mmCIF file of C-alpha atoms in Angstrom:
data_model
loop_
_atom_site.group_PDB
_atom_site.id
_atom_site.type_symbol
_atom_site.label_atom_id
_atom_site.label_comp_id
_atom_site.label_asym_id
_atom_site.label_seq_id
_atom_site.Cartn_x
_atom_site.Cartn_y
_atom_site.Cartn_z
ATOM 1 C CA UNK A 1 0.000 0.000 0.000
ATOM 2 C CA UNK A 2 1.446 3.360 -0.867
ATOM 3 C CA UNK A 3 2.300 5.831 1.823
ATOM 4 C CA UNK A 4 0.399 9.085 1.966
ATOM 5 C CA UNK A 5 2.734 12.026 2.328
ATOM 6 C CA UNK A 6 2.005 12.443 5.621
ATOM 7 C CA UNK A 7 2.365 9.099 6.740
ATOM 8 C CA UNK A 8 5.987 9.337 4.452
ATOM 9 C CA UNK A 9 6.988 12.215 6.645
ATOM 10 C CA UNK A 10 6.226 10.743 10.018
ATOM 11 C CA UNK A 11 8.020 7.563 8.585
ATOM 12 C CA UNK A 12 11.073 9.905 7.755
ATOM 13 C CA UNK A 13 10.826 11.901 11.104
ATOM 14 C CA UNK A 14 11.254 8.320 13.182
ATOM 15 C CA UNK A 15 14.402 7.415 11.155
ATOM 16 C CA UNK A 16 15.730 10.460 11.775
ATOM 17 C CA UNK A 17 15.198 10.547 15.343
ATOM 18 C CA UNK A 18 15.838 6.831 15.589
ATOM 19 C CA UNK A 19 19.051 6.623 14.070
ATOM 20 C CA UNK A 20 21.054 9.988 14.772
ATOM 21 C CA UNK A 21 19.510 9.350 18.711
ATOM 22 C CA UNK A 22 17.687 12.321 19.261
ATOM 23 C CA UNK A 23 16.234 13.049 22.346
ATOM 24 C CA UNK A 24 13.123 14.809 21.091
ATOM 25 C CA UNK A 25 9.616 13.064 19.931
ATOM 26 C CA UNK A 26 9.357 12.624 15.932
ATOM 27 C CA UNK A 27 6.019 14.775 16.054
ATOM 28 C CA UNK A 28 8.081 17.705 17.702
ATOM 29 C CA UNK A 29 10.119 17.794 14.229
ATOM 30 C CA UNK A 30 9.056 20.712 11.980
ATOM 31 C CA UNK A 31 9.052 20.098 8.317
ATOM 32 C CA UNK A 32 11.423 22.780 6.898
ATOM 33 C CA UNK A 33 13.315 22.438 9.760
ATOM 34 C CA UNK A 34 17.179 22.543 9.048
ATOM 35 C CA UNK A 35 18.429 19.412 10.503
ATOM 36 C CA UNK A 36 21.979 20.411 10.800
ATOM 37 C CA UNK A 37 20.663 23.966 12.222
ATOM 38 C CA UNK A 38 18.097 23.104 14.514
ATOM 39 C CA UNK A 39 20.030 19.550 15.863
ATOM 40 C CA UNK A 40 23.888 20.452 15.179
ATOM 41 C CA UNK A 41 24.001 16.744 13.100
ATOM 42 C CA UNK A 42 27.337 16.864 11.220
ATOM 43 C CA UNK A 43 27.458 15.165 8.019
ATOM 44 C CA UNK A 44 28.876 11.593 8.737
ATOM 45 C CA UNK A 45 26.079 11.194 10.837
ATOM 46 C CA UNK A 46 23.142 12.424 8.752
ATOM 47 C CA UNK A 47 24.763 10.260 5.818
ATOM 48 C CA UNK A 48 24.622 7.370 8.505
ATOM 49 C CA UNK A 49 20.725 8.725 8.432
ATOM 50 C CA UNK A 50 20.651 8.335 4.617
ATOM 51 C CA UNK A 51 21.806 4.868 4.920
ATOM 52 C CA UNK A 52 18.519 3.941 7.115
ATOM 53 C CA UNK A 53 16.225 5.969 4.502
ATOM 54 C CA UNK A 54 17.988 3.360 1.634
ATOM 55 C CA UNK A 55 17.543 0.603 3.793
ATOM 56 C CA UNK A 56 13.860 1.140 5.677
ATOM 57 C CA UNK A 57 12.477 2.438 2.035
ATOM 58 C CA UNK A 58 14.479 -0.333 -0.009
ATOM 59 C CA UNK A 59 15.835 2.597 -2.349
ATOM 60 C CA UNK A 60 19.247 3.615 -3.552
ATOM 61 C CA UNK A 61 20.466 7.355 -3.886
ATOM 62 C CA UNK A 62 22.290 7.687 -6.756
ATOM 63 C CA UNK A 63 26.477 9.367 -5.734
ATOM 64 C CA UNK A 64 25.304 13.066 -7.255
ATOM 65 C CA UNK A 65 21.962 12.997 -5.525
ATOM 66 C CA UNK A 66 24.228 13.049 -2.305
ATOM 67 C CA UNK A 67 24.427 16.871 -1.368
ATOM 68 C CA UNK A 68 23.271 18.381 1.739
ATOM 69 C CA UNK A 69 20.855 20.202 0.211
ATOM 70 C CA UNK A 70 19.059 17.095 -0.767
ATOM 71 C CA UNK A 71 18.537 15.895 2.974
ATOM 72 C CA UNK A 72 18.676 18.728 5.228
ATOM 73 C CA UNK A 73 14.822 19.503 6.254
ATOM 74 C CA UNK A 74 11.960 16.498 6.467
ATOM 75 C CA UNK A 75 10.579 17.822 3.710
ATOM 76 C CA UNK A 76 13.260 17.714 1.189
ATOM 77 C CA UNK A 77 13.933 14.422 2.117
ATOM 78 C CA UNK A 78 10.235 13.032 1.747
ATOM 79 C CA UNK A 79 10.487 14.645 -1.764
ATOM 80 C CA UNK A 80 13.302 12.680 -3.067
ATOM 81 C CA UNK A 81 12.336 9.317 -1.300
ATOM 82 C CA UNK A 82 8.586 9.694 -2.780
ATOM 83 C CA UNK A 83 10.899 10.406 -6.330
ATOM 84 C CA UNK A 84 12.400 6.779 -5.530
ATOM 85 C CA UNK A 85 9.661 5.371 -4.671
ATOM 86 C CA UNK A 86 8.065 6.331 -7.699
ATOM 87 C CA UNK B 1 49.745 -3.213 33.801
ATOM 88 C CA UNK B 2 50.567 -1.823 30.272
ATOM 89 C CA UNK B 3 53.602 -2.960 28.201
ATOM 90 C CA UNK B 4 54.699 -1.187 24.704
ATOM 91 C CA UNK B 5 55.764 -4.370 22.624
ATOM 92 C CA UNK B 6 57.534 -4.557 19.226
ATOM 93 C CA UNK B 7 55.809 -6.964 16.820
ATOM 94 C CA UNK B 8 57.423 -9.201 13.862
ATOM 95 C CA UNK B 9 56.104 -8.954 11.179
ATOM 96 C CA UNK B 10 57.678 -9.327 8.022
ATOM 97 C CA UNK B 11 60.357 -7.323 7.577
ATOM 98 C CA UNK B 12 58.335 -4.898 10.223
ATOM 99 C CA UNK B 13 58.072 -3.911 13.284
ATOM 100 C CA UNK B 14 54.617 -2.877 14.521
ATOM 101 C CA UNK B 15 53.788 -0.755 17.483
ATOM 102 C CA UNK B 16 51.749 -2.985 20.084
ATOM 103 C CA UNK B 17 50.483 -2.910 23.485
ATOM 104 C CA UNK B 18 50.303 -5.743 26.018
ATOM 105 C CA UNK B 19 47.738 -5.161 28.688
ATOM 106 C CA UNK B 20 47.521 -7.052 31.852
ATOM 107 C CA UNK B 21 48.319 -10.605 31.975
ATOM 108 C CA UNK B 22 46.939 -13.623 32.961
ATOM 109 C CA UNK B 23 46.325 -17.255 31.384
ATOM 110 C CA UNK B 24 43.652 -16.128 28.904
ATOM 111 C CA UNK B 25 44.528 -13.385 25.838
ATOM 112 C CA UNK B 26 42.114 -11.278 23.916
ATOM 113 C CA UNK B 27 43.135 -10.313 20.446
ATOM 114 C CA UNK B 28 41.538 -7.185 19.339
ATOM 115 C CA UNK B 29 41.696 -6.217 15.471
ATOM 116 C CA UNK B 30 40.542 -2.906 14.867
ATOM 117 C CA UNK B 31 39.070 -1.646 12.135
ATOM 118 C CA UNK B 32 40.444 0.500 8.934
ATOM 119 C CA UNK B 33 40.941 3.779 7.956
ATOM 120 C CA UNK B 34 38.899 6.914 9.238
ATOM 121 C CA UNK B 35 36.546 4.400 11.451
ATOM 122 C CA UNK B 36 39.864 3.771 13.699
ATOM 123 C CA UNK B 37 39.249 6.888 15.164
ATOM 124 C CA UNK B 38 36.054 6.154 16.751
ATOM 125 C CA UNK B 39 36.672 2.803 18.150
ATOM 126 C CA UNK B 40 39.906 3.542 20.086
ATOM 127 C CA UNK B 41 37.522 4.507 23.212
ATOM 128 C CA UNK B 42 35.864 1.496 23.277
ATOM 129 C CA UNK B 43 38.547 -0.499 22.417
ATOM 130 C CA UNK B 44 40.961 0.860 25.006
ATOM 131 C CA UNK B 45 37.974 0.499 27.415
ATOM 132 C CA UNK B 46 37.479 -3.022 27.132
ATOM 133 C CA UNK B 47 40.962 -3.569 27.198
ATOM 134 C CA UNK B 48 40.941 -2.224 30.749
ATOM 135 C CA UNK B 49 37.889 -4.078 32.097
ATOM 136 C CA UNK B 50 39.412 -6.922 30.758
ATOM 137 C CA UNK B 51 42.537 -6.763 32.300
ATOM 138 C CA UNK B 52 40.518 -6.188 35.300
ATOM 139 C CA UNK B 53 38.972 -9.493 34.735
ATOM 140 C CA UNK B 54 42.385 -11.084 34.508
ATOM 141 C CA UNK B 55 42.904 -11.758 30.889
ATOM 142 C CA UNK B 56 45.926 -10.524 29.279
ATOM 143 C CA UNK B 57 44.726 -8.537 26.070
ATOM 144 C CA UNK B 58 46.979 -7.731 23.160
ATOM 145 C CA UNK B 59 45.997 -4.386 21.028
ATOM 146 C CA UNK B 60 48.355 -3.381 17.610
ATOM 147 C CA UNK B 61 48.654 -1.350 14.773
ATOM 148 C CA UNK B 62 48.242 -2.767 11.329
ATOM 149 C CA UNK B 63 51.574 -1.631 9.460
ATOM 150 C CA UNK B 64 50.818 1.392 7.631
ATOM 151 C CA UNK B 65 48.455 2.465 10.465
ATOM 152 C CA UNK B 66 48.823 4.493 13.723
ATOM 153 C CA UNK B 67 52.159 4.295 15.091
ATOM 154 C CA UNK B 68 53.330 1.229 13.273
ATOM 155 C CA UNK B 69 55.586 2.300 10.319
ATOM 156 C CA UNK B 70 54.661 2.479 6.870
ATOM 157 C CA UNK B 71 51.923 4.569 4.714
ATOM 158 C CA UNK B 72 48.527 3.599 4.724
ATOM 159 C CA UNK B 73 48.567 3.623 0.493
ATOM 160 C CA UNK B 74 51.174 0.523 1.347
ATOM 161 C CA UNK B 75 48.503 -1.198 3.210
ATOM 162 C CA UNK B 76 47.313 -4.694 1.203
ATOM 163 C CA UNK B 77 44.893 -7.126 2.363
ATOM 164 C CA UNK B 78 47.609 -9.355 2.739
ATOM 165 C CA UNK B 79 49.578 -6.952 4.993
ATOM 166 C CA UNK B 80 46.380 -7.140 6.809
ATOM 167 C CA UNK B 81 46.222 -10.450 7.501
ATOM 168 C CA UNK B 82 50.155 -10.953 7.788
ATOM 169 C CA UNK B 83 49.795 -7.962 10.696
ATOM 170 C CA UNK B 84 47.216 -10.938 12.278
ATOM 171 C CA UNK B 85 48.877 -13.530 12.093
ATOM 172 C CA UNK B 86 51.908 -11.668 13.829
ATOM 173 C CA UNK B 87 49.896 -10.513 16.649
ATOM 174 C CA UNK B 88 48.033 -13.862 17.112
ATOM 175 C CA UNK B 89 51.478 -15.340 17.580
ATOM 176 C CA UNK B 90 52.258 -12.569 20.318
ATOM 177 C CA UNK B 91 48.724 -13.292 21.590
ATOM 178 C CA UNK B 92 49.580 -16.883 22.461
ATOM 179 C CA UNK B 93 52.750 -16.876 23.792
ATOM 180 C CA UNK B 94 51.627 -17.273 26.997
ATOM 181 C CA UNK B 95 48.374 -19.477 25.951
ATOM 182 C CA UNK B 96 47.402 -22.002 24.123
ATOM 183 C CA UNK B 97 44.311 -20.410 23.517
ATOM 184 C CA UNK B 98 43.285 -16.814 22.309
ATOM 185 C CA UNK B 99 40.127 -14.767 21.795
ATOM 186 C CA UNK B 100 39.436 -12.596 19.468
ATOM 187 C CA UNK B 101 37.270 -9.087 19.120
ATOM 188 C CA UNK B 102 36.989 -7.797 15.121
ATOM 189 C CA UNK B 103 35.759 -4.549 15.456
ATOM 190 C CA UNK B 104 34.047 -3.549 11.730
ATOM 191 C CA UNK B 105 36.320 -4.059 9.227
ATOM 192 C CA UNK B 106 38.764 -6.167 11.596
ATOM 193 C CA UNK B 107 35.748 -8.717 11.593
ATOM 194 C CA UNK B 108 36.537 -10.191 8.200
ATOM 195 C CA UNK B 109 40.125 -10.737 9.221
ATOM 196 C CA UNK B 110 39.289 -12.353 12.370
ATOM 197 C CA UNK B 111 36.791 -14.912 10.370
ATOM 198 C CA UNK B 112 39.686 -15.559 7.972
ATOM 199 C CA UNK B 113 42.093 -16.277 10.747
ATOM 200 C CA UNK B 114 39.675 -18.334 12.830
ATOM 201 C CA UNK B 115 40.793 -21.655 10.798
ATOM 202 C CA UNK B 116 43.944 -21.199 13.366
ATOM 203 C CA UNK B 117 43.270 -24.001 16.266
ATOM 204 C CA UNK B 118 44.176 -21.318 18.792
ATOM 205 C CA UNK B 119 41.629 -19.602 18.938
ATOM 206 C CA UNK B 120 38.758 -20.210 21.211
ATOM 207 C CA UNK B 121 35.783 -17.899 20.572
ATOM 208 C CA UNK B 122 35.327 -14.886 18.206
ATOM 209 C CA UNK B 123 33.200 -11.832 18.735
ATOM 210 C CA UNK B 124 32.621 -9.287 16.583
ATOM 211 C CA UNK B 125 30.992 -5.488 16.772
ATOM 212 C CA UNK B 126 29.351 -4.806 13.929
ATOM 213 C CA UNK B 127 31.432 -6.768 11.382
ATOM 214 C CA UNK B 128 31.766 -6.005 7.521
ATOM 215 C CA UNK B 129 31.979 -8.940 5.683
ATOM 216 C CA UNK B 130 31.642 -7.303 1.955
ATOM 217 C CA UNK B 131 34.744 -5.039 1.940
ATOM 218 C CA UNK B 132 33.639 -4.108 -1.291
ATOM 219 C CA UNK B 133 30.254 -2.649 -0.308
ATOM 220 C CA UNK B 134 32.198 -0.809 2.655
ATOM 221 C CA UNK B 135 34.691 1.008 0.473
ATOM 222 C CA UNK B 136 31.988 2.261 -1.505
ATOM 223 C CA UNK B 137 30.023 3.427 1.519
ATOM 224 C CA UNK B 138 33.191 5.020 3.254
ATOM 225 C CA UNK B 139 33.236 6.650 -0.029
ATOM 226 C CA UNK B 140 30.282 7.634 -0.546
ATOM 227 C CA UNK B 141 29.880 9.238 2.953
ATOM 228 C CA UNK B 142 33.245 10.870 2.415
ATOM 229 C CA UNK B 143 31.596 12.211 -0.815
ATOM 230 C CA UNK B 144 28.361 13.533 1.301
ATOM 231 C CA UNK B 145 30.938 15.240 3.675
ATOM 232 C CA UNK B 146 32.974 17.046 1.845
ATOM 233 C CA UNK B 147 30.502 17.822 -1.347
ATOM 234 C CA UNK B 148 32.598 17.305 -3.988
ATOM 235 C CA UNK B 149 33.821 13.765 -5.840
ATOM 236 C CA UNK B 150 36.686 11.429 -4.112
ATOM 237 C CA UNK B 151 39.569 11.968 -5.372
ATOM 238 C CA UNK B 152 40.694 8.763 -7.053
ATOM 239 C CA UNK B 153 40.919 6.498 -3.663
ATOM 240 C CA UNK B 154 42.006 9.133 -1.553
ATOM 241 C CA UNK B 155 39.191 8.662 1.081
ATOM 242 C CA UNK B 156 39.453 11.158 3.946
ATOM 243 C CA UNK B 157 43.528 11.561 3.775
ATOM 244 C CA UNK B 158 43.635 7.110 3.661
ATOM 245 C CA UNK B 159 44.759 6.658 0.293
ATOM 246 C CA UNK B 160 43.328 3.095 -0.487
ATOM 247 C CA UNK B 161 46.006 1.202 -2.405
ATOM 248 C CA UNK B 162 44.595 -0.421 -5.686
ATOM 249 C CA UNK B 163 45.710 -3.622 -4.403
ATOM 250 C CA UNK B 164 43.699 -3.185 -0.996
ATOM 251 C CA UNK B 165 40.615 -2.152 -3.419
ATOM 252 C CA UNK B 166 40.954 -4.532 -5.835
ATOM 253 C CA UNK B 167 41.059 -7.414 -2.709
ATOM 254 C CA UNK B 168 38.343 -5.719 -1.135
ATOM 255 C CA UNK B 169 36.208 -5.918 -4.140
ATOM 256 C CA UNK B 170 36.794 -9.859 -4.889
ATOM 257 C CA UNK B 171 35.147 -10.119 -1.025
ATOM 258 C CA UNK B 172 31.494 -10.423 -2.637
ATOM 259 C CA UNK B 173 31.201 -14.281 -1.168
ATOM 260 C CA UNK B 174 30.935 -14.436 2.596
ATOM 261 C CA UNK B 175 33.517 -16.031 4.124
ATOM 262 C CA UNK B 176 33.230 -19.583 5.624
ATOM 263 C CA UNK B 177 31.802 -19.981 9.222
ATOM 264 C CA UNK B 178 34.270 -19.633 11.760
ATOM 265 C CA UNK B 179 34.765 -23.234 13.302
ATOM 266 C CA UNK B 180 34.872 -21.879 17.117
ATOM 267 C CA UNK B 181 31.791 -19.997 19.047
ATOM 268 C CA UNK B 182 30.943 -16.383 17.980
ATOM 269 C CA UNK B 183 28.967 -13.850 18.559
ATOM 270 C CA UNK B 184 28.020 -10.828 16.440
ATOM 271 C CA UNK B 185 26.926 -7.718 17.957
ATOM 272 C CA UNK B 186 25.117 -4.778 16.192
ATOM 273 C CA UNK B 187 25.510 -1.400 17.367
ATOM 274 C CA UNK B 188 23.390 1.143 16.297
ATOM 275 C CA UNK B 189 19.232 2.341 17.094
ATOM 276 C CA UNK B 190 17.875 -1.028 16.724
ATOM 277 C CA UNK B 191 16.899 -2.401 19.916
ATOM 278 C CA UNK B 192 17.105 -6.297 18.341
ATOM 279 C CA UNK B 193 18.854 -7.800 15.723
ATOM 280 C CA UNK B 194 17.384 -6.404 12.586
ATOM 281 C CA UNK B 195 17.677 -8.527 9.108
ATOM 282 C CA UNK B 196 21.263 -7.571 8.118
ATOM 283 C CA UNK B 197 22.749 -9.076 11.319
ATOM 284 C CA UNK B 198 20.386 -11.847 11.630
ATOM 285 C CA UNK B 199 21.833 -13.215 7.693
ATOM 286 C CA UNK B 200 25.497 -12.274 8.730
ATOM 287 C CA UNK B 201 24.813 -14.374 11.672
ATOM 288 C CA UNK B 202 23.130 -17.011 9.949
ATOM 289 C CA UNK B 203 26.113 -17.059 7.314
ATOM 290 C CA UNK B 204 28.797 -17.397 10.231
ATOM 291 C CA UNK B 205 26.996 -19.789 12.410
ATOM 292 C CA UNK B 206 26.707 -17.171 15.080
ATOM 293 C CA UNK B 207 24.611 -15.793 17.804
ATOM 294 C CA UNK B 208 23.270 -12.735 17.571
ATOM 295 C CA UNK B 209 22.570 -9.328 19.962
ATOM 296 C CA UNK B 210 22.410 -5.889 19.639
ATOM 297 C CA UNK B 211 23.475 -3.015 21.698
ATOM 298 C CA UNK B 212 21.554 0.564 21.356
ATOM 299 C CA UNK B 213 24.395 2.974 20.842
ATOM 300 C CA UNK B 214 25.729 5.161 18.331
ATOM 301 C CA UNK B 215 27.680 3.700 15.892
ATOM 302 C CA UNK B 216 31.131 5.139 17.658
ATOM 303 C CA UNK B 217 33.177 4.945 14.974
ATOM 304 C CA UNK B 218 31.438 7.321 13.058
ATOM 305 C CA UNK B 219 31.343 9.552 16.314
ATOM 306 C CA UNK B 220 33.565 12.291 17.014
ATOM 307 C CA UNK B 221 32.390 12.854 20.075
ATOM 308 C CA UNK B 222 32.871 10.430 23.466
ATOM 309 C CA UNK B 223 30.217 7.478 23.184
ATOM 310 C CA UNK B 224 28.981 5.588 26.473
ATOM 311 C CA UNK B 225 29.456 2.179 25.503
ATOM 312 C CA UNK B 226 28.878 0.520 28.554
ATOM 313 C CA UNK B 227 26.346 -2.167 27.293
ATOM 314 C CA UNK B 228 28.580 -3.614 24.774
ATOM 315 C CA UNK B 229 31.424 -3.521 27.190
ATOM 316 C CA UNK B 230 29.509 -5.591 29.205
ATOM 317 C CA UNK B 231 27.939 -7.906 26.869
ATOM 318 C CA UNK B 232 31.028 -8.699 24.896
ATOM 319 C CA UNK B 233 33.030 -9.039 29.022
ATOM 320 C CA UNK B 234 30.117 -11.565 29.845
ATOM 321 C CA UNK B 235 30.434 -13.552 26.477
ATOM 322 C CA UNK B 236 34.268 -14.063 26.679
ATOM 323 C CA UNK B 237 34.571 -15.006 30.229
ATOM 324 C CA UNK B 238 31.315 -17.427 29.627
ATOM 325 C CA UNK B 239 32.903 -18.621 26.133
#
């Protein structure tokens, strides 16, 4: 069954919180929130987060799709995985 | 008690340490490159609580590595596993039986030296057993940090020899089973084995835990790692 965005973005916001061991709730994360701004995450670790989006979604990011940019706020993320997914 | 100790091996001298001593040794084979960094806390840490415990625990550089001589762009798979064999001989001296912790990448070279009839039980934290898939992931991460394309194999200052490449590449099969007890441990958010560790410990006959940490050798930061401390204490003096 396909994921509705929303459900995609909660999805997103408990792998991010899961795997780079935040101590906030998922549902506290905004959307355009800048991950690296609002939760100092460096960028070994939110690549460590882009491994668990490949793995819990069964997708592969392609070596120029891996910029910052492209994973830095819930949204942006959901964006590209629903492209994957697609 | 802490003893600087100058391996053999080769033509080499390595830099090693010799913790503690006692009738039982602990081998500990760290992992490669960049992720070295990380695990020296825990390492060092369970070096100590296990020379608390009365075993006599042997910790080294791989030549090309640390403070052992040599470049890491001279580092082959087969210096790799040379470097073991050298500091499995150190490691029972005194014994005629040795542990072993791979940590990561130092898992695959533990498996490949477990055919030696010294060695009693094997654990491993969150072992690589594809060194292919690794290199690309180190790369690819290293990629994603700095924002730009890796530099031939240059991967954060380790330049990968194409020899080391090329060996880690032909690791696509998984090695045999390891003919002793061993125990795999994941680290990461998962509070159980997930489906990657349960195959790699399917594949090497193993049992299989997990310990809720962050992966610490992607950490810069200090990382409480306690649990697996503990865990990996309790399996070697029960093993």
């Amino acid at each position: 069954m396909a994921e509705t965005p929303d459900n995609l973005e909660d999805r997103i916001k408990e792998i991010i919180v899961e795997r780079l061991f935040l101590e906030i709730k998922p549902a506290e994360m905004g959307n355009d929130e800048s991950l690296t701004e609002a939760y100092g995450i460096d960028s070994v670790r939110l690549f460590d987060m882009i491994v668990g989006l490949e793995e819990d979604f069964d997708i592969s990011f392609e070596d120029d799709e891996l910029i910052l940019d492209n994973f830095d706020t819930v949204k942006v993320i959901a964006e590209k995985v629903k492209v994957k997914q697609t | 008690m802490q003893q600087p100790v100058r391996l053999h091996s080769g033509e080499w001298l390595l830099s090693a340490t010799v913790y503690g001593a006692g009738p039982r040794s602990l081998l500990i084979l760290p992992p490669l490159a960049e992720e070295r960094k990380g695990a020296t806390r825990p390492i060092a840490l369970l070096a100590r609580r296990m020379t608390s415990k009365g075993w006599r625990v042997i910790l080294f550089d791989y030549y090309g590595t640390g403070d052992s001589p040599g470049q890491f762009e001279e580092v082959t798979w087969e210096s790799l596993r040379r470097d073991t064999d050298a500091a499995l001989q150190l490691a029972t001296e005194q014994t005629s039986s040795v542990s072993i912790l791979g940590v990561r990448s130092g898992a695959r070279l533990a498996i490949e030296a477990s055919s030696d009839r010294r060695i009693s039980a094997i654990c491993l934290w969150e072992p690589v057993l594809s060194g292919g898939k690794w290199y690309r992931e180190v790369k690819r991460r290293s990629r994603f940090r700095h924002g730009s394309e890796v530099a031939g194999n240059d991967i954060d200052g380790y330049l990968f020899s194409e020899s080391l490449v090329a060996s880690l590449e032909e690791q696509t099969q998984n090695p045999d089973a390891p003919g002793v007890p061993t125990l795999v441990i994941g680290i990461g958010s998962k509070t159980k084995p997930d489906r990657k560790l349960q195959e790699i410990a399917a594949v090497l006959d193993a049992t299989a835990t997990s310990v809720t940490m962050p992966p610490f050798w992607l950490e810069t930061g200090v990382v409480e790692p306690e649990e697996l401390l503990a865990q990996t204490a309790r399996y070697f003096e029960d093993t």
